[in-house]
Tab-separated table of C-alpha atoms in Angstrom:
chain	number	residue	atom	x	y	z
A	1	UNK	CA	75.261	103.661	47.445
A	2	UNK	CA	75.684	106.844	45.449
A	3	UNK	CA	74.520	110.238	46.628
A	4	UNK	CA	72.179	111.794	44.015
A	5	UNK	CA	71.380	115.403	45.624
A	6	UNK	CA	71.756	117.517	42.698
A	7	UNK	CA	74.916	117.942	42.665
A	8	UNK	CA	78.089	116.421	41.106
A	9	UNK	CA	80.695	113.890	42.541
A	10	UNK	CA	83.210	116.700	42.136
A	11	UNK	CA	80.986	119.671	43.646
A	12	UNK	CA	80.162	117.736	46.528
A	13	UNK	CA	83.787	116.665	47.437
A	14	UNK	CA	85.122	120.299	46.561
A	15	UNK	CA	82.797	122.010	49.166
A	16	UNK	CA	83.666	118.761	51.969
A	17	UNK	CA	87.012	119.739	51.297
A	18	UNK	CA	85.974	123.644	52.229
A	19	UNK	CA	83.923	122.819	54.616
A	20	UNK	CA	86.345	120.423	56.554
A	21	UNK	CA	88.995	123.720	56.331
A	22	UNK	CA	86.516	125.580	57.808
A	23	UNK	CA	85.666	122.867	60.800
A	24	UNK	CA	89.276	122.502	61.616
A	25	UNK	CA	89.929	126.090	61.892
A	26	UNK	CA	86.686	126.551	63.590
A	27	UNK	CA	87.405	123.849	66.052
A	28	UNK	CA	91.297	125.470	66.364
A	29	UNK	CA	89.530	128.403	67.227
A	30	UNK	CA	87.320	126.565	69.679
A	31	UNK	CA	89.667	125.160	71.861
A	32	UNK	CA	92.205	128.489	71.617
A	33	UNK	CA	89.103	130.419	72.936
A	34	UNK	CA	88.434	127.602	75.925
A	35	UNK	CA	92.120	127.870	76.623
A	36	UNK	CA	91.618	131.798	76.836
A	37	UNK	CA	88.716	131.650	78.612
A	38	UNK	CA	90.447	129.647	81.493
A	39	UNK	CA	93.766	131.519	81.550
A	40	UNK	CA	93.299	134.708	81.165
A	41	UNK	CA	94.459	137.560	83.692
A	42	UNK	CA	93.989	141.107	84.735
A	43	UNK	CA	91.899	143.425	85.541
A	44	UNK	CA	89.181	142.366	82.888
A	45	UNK	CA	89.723	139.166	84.211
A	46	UNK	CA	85.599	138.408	84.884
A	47	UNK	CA	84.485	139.990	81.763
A	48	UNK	CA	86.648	137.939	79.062
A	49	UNK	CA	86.325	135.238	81.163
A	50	UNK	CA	82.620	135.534	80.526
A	51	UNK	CA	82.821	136.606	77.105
A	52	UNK	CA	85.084	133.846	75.809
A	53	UNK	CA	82.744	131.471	77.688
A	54	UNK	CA	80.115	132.716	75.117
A	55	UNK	CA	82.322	132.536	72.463
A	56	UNK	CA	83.378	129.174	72.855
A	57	UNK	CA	80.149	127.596	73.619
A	58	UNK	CA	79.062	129.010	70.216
A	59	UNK	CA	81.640	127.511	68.404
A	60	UNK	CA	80.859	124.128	69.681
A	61	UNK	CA	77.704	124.873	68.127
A	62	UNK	CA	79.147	125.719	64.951
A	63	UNK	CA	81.282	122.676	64.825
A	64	UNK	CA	78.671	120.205	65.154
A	65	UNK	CA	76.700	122.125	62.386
A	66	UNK	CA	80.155	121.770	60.131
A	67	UNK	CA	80.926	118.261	60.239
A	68	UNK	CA	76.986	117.308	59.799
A	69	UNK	CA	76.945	119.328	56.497
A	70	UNK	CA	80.273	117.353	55.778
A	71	UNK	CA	78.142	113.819	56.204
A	72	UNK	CA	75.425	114.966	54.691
A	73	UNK	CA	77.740	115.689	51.326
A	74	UNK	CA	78.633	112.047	51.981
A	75	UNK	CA	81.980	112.889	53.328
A	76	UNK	CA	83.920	112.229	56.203
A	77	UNK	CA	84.524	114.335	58.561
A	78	UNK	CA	87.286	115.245	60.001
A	79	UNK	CA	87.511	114.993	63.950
A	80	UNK	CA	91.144	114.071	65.253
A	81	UNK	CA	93.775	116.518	66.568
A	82	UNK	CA	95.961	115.484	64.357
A	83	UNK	CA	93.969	116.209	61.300
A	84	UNK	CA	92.459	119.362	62.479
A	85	UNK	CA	96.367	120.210	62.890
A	86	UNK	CA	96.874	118.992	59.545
A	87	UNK	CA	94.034	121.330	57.849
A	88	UNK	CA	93.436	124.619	60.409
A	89	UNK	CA	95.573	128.035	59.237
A	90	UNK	CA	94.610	128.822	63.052
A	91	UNK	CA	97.789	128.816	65.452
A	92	UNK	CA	96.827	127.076	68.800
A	93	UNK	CA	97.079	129.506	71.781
A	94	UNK	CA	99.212	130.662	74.446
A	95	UNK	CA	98.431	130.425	77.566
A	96	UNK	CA	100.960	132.707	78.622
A	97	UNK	CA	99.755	135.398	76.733
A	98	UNK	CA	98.314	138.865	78.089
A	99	UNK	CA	94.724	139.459	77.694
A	100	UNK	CA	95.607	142.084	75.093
A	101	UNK	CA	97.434	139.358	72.982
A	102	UNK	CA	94.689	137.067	73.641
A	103	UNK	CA	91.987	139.549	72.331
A	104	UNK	CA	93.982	140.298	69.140
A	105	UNK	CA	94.469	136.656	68.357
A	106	UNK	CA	91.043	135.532	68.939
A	107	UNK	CA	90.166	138.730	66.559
A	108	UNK	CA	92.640	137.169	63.770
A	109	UNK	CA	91.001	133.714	64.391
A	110	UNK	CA	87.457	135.267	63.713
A	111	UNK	CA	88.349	136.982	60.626
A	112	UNK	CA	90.692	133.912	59.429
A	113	UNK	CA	87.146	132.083	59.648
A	114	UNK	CA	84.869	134.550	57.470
A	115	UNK	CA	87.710	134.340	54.882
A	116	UNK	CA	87.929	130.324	54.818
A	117	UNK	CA	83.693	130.718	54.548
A	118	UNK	CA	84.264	133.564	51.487
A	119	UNK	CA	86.392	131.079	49.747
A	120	UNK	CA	83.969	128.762	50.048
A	121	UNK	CA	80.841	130.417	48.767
A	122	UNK	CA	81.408	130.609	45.168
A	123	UNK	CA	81.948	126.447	45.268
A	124	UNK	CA	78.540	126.592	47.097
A	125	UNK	CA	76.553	129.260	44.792
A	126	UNK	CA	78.288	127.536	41.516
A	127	UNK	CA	76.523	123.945	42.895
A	128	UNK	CA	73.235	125.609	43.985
A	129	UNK	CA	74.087	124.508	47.434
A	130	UNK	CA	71.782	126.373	48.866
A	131	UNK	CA	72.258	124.792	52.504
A	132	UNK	CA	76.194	125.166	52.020
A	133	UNK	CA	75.372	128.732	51.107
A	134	UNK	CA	72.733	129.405	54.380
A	135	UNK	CA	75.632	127.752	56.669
A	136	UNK	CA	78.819	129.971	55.483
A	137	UNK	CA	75.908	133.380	55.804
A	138	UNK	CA	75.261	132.570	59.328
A	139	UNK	CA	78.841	131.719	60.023
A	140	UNK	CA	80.274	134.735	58.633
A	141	UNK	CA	77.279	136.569	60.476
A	142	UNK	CA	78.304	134.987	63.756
A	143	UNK	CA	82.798	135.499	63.628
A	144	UNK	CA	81.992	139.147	61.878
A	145	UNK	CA	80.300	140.189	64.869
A	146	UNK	CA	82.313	138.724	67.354
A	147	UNK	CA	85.590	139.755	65.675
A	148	UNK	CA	83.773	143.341	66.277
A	149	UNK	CA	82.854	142.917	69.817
A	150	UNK	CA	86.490	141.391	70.473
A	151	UNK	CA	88.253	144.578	67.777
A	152	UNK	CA	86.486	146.979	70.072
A	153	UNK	CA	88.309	145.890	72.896
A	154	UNK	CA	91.301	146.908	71.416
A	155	UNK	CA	90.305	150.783	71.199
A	156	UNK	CA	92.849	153.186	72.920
């Protein structure tokens, strides 16, 4: 059945292709921040503990909200390891790492996001996508202000 939203064949498959960037990075960033979140040592053990806790229950959030835009384009979305490997710009993490290291990365993973989502956006305005458009604000919203809260950490 063909998909008549308003939109052409190639708009809609441009932004799915976006879109499923922006879900495999998001869910990279997802499981790096669980991984974090469960390793992560020193004396500000309890509050990154706590903080990536928050950070990774709102990108499981996020990735639901991804993939369903994805659908409703009337595109598959991706959802294996190996194809979020395949697409995400997002290194997985190290459990080894210091919480320093940890903070920085999850900092380069949030702003690696709101580019993916700025890259995005003229596909989305160009299409009059306007719930594309509403999804990439509130995303960029959300990893601005956590790459903040995370950037601060870094302060000397």
């Amino acid at each position: 059945m063909s998909i008549n939203i308003g939109m052409t064949d190639r708009q809609r498959e441009d932004i799915a292709k976006g879109l499923s960037q922006l879900l495999a990075d998001s869910y990279t960033l997802y499981l790096k921040t669980h991984n974090y979140h469960w390793n992560v040592r020193g004396p500000m053990f309890h509050s990154l503990h706590t903080m990536f806790e928050t950070q990774y229950n709102e990108l499981a959030l996020a990735v639901d909200e991804i993939a369903e835009r994805i659908r409703a384009l009337g595109f598959l979305a991706p959802g294996s390891y190996s194809e979020f490997a395949a697409l995400s710009s997002i290194k997985e993490g190290n459990s080894q790492n210091d919480a320093h290291t940890m903070i920085r990365e999850l900092v380069e993973g949030q702003e690696t996001i709101v580019r993916i989502c700025r890259e995005i956006f003229p596909l989305a305005e160009e299409a009059a996508d306007e719930p594309t458009a509403d999804l990439l604000t509130t995303r960029m919203q959300a990893h601005e202000k956590t790459a903040w809260m995370l950037r601060v950490l870094l302060e000397k």
